[in-house]
Coordinates of C-alpha atoms in Angstrom, one line a residue:
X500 CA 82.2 100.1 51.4
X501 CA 78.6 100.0 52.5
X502 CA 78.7 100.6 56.4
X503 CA 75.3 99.7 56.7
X504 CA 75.3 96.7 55.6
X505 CA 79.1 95.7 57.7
X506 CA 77.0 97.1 61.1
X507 CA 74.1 94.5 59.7
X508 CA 76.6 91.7 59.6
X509 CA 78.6 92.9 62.5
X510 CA 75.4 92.9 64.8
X511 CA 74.2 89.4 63.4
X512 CA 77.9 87.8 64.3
X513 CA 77.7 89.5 68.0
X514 CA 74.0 88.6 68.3
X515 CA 75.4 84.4 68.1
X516 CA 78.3 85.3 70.7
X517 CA 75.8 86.5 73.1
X518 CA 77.1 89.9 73.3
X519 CA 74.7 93.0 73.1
X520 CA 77.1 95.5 72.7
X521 CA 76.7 98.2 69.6
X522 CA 79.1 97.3 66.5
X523 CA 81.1 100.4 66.6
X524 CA 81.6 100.2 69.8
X525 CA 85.8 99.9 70.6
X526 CA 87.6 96.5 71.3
X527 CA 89.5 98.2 73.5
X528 CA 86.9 99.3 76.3
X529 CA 85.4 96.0 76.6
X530 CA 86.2 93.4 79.0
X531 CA 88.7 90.4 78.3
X532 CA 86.0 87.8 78.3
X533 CA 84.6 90.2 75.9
X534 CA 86.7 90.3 73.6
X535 CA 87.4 86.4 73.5
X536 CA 84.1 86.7 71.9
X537 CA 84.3 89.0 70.1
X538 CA 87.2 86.7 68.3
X539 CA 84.8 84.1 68.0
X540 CA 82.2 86.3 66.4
X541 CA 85.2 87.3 63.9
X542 CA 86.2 83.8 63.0
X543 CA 82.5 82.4 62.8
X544 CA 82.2 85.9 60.2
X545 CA 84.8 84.3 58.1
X546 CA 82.7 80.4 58.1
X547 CA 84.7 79.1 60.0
X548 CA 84.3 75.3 60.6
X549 CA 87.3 74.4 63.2
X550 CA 88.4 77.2 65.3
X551 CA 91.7 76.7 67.6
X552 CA 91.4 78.4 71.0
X553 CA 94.4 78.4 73.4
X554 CA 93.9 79.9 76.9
X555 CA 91.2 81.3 76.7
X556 CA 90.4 81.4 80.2
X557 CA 93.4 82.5 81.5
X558 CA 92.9 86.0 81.9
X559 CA 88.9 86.5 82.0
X560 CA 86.5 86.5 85.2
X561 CA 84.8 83.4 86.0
X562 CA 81.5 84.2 85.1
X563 CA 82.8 85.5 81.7
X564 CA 84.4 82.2 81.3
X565 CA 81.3 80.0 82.0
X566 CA 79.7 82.3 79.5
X567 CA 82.1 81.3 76.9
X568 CA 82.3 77.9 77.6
X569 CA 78.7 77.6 77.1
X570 CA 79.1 79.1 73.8
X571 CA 81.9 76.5 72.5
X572 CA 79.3 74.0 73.9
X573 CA 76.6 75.4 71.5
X574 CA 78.5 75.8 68.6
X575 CA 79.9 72.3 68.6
X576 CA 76.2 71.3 68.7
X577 CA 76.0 73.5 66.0
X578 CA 78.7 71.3 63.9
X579 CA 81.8 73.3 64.9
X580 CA 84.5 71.6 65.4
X581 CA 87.2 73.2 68.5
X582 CA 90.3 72.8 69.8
X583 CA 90.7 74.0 73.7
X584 CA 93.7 74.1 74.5
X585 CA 94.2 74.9 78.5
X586 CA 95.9 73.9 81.7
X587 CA 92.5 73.9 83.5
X588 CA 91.8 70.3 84.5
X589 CA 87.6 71.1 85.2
X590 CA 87.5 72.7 81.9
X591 CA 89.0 70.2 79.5
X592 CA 86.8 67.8 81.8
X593 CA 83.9 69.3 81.2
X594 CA 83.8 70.6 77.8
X595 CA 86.1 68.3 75.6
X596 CA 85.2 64.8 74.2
X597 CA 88.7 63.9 73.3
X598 CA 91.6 64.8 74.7
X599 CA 95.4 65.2 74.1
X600 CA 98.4 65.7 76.5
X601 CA 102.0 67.2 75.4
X602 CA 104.6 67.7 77.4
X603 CA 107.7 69.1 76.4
X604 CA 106.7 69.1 73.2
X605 CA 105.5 65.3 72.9
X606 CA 102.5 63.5 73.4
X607 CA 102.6 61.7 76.2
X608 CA 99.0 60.0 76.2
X609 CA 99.9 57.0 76.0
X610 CA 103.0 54.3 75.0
X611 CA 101.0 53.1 72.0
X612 CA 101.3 57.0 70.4
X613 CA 97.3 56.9 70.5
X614 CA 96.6 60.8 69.1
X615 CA 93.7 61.2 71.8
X616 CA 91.6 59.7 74.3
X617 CA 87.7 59.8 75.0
X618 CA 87.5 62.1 77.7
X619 CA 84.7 59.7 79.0
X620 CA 88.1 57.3 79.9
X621 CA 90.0 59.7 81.7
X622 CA 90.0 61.3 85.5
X623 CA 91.2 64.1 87.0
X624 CA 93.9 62.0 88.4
X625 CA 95.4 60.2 85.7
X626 CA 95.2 63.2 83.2
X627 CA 97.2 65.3 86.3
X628 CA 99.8 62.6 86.0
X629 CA 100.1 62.6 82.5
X630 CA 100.6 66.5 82.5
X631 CA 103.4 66.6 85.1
X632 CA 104.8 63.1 84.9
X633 CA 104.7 62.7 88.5
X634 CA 101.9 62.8 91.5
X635 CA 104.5 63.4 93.9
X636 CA 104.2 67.6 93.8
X637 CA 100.0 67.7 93.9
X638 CA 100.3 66.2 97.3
X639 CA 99.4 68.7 100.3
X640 CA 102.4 70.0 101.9
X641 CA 102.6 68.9 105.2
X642 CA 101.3 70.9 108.5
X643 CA 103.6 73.2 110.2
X644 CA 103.3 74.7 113.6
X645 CA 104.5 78.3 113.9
X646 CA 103.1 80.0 116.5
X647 CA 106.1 79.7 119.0
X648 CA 107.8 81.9 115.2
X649 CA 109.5 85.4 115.8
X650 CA 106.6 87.8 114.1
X651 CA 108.4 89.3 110.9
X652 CA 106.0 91.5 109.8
X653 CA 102.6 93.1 111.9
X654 CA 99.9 95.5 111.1
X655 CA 98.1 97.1 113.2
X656 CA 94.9 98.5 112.0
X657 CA 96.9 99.7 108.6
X658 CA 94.5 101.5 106.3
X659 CA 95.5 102.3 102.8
X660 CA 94.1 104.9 100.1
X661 CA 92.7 102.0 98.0
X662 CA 91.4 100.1 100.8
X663 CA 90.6 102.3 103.7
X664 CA 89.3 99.5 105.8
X665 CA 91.5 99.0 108.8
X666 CA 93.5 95.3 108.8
X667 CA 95.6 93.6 111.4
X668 CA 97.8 90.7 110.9
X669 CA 101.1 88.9 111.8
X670 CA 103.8 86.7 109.6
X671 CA 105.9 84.7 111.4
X672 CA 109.0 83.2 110.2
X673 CA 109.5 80.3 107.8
X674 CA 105.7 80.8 107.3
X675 CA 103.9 80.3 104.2
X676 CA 100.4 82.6 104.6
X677 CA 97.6 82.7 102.0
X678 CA 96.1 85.6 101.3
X679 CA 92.4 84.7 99.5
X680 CA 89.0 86.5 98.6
X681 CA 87.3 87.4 95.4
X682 CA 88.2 89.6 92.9
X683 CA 88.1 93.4 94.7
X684 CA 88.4 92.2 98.1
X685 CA 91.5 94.5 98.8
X686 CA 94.4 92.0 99.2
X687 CA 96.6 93.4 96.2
X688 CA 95.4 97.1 97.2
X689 CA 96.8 95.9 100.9
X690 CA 99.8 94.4 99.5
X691 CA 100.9 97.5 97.3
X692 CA 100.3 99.7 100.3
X693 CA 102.8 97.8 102.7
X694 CA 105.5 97.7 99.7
X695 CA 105.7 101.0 99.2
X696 CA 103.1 101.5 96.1
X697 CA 100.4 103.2 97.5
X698 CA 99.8 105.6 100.5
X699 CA 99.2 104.1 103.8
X700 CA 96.8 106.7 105.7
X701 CA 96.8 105.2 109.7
X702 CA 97.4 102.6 111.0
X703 CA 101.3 101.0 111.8
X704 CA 103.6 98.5 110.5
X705 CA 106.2 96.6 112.2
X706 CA 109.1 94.7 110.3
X707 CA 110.8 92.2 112.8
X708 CA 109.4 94.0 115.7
X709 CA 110.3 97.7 114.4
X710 CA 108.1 100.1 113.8
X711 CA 108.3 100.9 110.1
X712 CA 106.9 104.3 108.4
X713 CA 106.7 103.4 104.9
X714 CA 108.2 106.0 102.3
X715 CA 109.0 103.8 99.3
X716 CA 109.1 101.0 97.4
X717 CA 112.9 101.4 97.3
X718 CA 113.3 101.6 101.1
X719 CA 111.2 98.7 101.8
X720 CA 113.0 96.1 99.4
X721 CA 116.5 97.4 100.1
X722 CA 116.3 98.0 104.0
X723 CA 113.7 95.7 105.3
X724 CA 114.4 93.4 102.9
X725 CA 110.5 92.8 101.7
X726 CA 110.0 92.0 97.8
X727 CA 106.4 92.2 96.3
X728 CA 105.9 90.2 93.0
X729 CA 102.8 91.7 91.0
X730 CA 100.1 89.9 89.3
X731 CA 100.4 91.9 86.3
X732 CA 104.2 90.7 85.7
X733 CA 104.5 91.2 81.8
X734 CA 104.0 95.5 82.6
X735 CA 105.4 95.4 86.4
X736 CA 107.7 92.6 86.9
X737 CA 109.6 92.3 83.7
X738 CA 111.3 93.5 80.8
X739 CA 110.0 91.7 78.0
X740 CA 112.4 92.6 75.0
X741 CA 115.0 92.7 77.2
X742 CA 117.1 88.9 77.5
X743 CA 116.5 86.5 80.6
X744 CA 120.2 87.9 82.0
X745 CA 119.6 91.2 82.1
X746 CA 115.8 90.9 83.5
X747 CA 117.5 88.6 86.4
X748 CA 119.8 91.1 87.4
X749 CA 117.7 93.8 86.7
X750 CA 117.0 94.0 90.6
X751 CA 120.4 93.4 91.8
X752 CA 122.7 96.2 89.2
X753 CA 124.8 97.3 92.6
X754 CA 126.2 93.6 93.5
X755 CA 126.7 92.9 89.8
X756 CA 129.3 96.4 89.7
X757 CA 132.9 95.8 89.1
X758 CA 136.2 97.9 88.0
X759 CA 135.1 101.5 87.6
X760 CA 130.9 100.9 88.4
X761 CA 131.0 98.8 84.9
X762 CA 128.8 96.0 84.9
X763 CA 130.9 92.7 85.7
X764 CA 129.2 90.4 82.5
X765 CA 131.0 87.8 84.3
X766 CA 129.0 88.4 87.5
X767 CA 125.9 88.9 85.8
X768 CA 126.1 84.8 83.6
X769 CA 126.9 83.5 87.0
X770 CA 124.2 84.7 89.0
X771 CA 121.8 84.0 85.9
X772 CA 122.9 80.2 85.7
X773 CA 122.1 80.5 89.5
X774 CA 118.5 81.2 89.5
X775 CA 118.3 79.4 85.5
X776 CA 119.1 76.1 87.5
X777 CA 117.7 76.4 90.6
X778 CA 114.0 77.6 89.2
X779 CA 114.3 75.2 86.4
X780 CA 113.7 78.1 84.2
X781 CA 113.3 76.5 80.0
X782 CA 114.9 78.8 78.0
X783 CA 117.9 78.0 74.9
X784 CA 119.7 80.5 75.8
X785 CA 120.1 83.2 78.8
X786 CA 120.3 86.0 76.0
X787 CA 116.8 84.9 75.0
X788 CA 114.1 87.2 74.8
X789 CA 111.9 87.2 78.0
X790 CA 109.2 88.0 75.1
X791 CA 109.5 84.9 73.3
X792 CA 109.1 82.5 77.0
X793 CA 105.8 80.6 77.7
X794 CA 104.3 82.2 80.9
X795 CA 105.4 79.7 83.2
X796 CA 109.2 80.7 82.5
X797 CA 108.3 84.0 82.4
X798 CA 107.0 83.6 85.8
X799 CA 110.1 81.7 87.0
X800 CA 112.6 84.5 85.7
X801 CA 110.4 87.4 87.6
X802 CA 110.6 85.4 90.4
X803 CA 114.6 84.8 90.4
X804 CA 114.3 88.9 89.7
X805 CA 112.9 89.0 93.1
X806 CA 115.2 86.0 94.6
X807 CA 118.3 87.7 93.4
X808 CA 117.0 90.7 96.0
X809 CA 117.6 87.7 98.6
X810 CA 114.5 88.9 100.6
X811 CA 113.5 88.2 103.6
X812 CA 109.7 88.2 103.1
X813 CA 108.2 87.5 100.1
X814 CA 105.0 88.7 98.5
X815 CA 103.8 86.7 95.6
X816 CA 100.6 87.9 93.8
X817 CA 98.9 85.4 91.5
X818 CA 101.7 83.2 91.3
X819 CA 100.2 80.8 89.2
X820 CA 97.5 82.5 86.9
X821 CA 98.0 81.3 83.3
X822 CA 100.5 79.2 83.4
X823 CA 100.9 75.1 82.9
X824 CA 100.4 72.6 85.5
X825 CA 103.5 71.4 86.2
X826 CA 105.3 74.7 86.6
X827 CA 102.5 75.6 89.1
X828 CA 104.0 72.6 90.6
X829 CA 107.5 74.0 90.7
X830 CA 106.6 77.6 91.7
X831 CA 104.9 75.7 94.9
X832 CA 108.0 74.1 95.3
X833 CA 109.9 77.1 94.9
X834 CA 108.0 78.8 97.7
X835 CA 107.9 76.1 100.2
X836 CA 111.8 75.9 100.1
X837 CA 111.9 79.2 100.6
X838 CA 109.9 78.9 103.8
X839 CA 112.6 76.1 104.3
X840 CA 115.2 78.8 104.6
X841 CA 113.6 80.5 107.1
X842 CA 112.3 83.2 104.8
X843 CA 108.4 84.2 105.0
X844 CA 106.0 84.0 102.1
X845 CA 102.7 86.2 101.4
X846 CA 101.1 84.2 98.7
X847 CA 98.1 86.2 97.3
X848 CA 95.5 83.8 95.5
X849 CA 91.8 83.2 94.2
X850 CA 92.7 79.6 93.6
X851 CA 91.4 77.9 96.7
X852 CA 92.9 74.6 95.8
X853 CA 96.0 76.0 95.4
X854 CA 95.4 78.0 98.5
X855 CA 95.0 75.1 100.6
X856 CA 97.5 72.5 99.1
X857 CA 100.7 74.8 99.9
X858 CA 99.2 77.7 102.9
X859 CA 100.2 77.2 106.3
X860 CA 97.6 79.5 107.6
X861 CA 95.0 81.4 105.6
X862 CA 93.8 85.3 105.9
X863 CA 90.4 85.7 104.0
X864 CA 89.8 89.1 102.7
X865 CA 85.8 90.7 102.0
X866 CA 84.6 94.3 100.9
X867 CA 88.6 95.4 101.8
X868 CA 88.8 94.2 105.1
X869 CA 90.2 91.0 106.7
X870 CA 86.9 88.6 107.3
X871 CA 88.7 85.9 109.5
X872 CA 92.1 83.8 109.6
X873 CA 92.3 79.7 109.5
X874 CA 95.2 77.5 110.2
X875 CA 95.0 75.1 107.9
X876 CA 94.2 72.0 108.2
X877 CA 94.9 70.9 104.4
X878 CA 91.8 69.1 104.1
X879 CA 90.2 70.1 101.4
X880 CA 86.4 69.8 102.4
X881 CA 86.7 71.1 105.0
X882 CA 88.9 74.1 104.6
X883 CA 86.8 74.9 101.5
X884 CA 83.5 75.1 103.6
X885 CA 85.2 77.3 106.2
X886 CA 86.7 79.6 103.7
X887 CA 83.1 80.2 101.8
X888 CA 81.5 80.3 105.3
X889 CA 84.0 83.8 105.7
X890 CA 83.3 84.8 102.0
X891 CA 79.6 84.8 102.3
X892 CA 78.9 85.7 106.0

């Protein structure tokens, strides 16, 4: 093996990603939108003429995304062919000529069985539509009034180890808040600290008007009946090679006891079915691997991990990154009739549309401190302007 001449290719191939990164340099300390294109680079080593990409989005930063969209864009100038596949609506828009929807396995572009459609012919709208099947759940929830609410949970200038900024805030019941700001603004660090997670170092925190000193995670969940759902839920939120049964109950092993402290399997399938039909979760089998899910179920059974808990207040972090449209329509709906049952929701998100479409009142979070709160209005223009005006002030 002549390493020379492999570093010689290996810098040419990373030279036409746009990377300037050494070649020996490990996969493993580079970024994700890194090493998307670092993939490319390895396919375009091998000719490639057609390369497939699916979410490749999902899990990189935005500015590491536009830098790989403008990438595809050159190297379909350049006579590759690609095939995107994504949930993201502006992307497709923007990038693809053609398009083609499935749903539940079919394509549902059209009655006639066309294969694709000129992108040119299609909006936002319409292709929304053809994704879910319906409009119905992409409409604004409507405005709710809750400031005549019991508070369930209060800070009061709570500082954490990660984020030693003091914050102040107040959940009523039945609410829905939104918890938005770029990425390192200090929402999750905030989060974790009130859940047990991480330290909190002043500051005080009420749970239905008690003052609360937080010792654990455990305490929390079990006595004031607060369940945090992590953005990162294939490592913190689920057992992946374990079945969809046993990652359900996972959270709720004392209720599911029976003769002698054996687990009651009978127990267990019931309370599985439960949360299987009532989150719509798409799975053959509730002895499938969690592994072997797409990430919308997989989001769906973390969540009935949580639900089983039968929390009072909810927090939700990233409840819909990387996953299909239409169950990001049914984990909205999820959380709204949750609100229904007079149960409080913290729903931690960068996706301002998302943000605005299902929040009944909005916290904005800058540099680890709270930059301003907004009742929400759920217009869309507006709201977005008000939001950026407490991002960039």
């Amino acid at each position: 093996i002549n390493q020379k001449e492999i570093n010689q290719a290996a810098e040419k191939y990373i030279e036409m990603v746009g990377l300037n990164i050494p070649p020996d340099k490990s996969v493993e300390s580079l970024s994700a939108g890194q090493q998307q294109l670092i993939e490319i680079a390895k396919a375009l080593s091998s000719n490639a003429r057609i390369i497939l990409l699916d979410e490749p989005t999902s899990s990189i930063s935005v500015n590491e995304a536009e830098m790989l969209l403008n990438l595809i864009k050159r190297l379909r100038d350049q006579g590759i062919s690609f095939i995107f596949v994504s949930h993201k609506i502006e992307e497709v828009l923007g990038l693809a000529d053609s398009v083609t929807v499935l749903r539940d396995g079919r394509n549902v572009l059209s009655a006639d069985g066309e294969i694709s459609s000129p992108i040119k012919d299609m909006t936002r709208d319409e292709l929304i539509t053809r994704m879910v099947g319906r409009t119905k759940e992409f409409q604004s929830l409507e405005m709710r009034d809750f400031d005549k609410s019991d508070v369930v949970l209060e800070a009061k200038e709570l500082r954490s180890v990660e984020s030693s900024k003091p914050k102040t805030f107040k959940l009523r019941r039945g609410e829905l808040l939104g918890w938005y700001g770029l990425v390192g603004a200090g929402r999750t660090e905030f989060a974790r600290a009130i859940i047990g997670y991480d330290s909190i170092l002043g500051g005080e925190l009420y749970v239905n008007g008690e003052k609360v000193k937080v010792k654990n995670i455990t305490q929390i969940q079990n006595k004031h009946k607060i369940y945090y759902l992590s953005e990162n839920r294939k490592e913190e939120g689920l057992f992946l090679d374990h079945n969809v049964k046993t990652n359900i109950t996972s959270s709720v092993l004392k209720k599911m006891r029976g003769f002698l402290f054996f687990l009651n399997p009978r127990k267990e399938q019931e309370t599985a079915e439960r949360f299987r039909g009532e989150l719509q979760i798409k799975t053959p089998s509730l002895r499938q691997t969690v592994r072997n899910l797409s990430g919308g179920n997989q989001q769906k059974v973390a969540l009935s991990k949580g639900l089983a808990v039968d929390p009072e207040i909810l927090i939700i972090d990233e409840p819909t990154v990387g996953i299909d449209i239409k169950t990001k329509a049914d984990i909205h709906r999820i959380m709204y009739d949750i609100t229904k049952k007079g149960k409080s929701v913290i729903c931690i998100t960068s996706d301002m549309p998302e943000l605005v479409q299902i929040a009944d009142r909005i916290i904005v979070f800058r540099d680890g401190r709270i930059a301003g709160e907004l009742i929400n209005n759920k217009d869309y223009d507006h709201m977005s302007k008000e939001i950026m005006n407490l991002i960039m002030a």
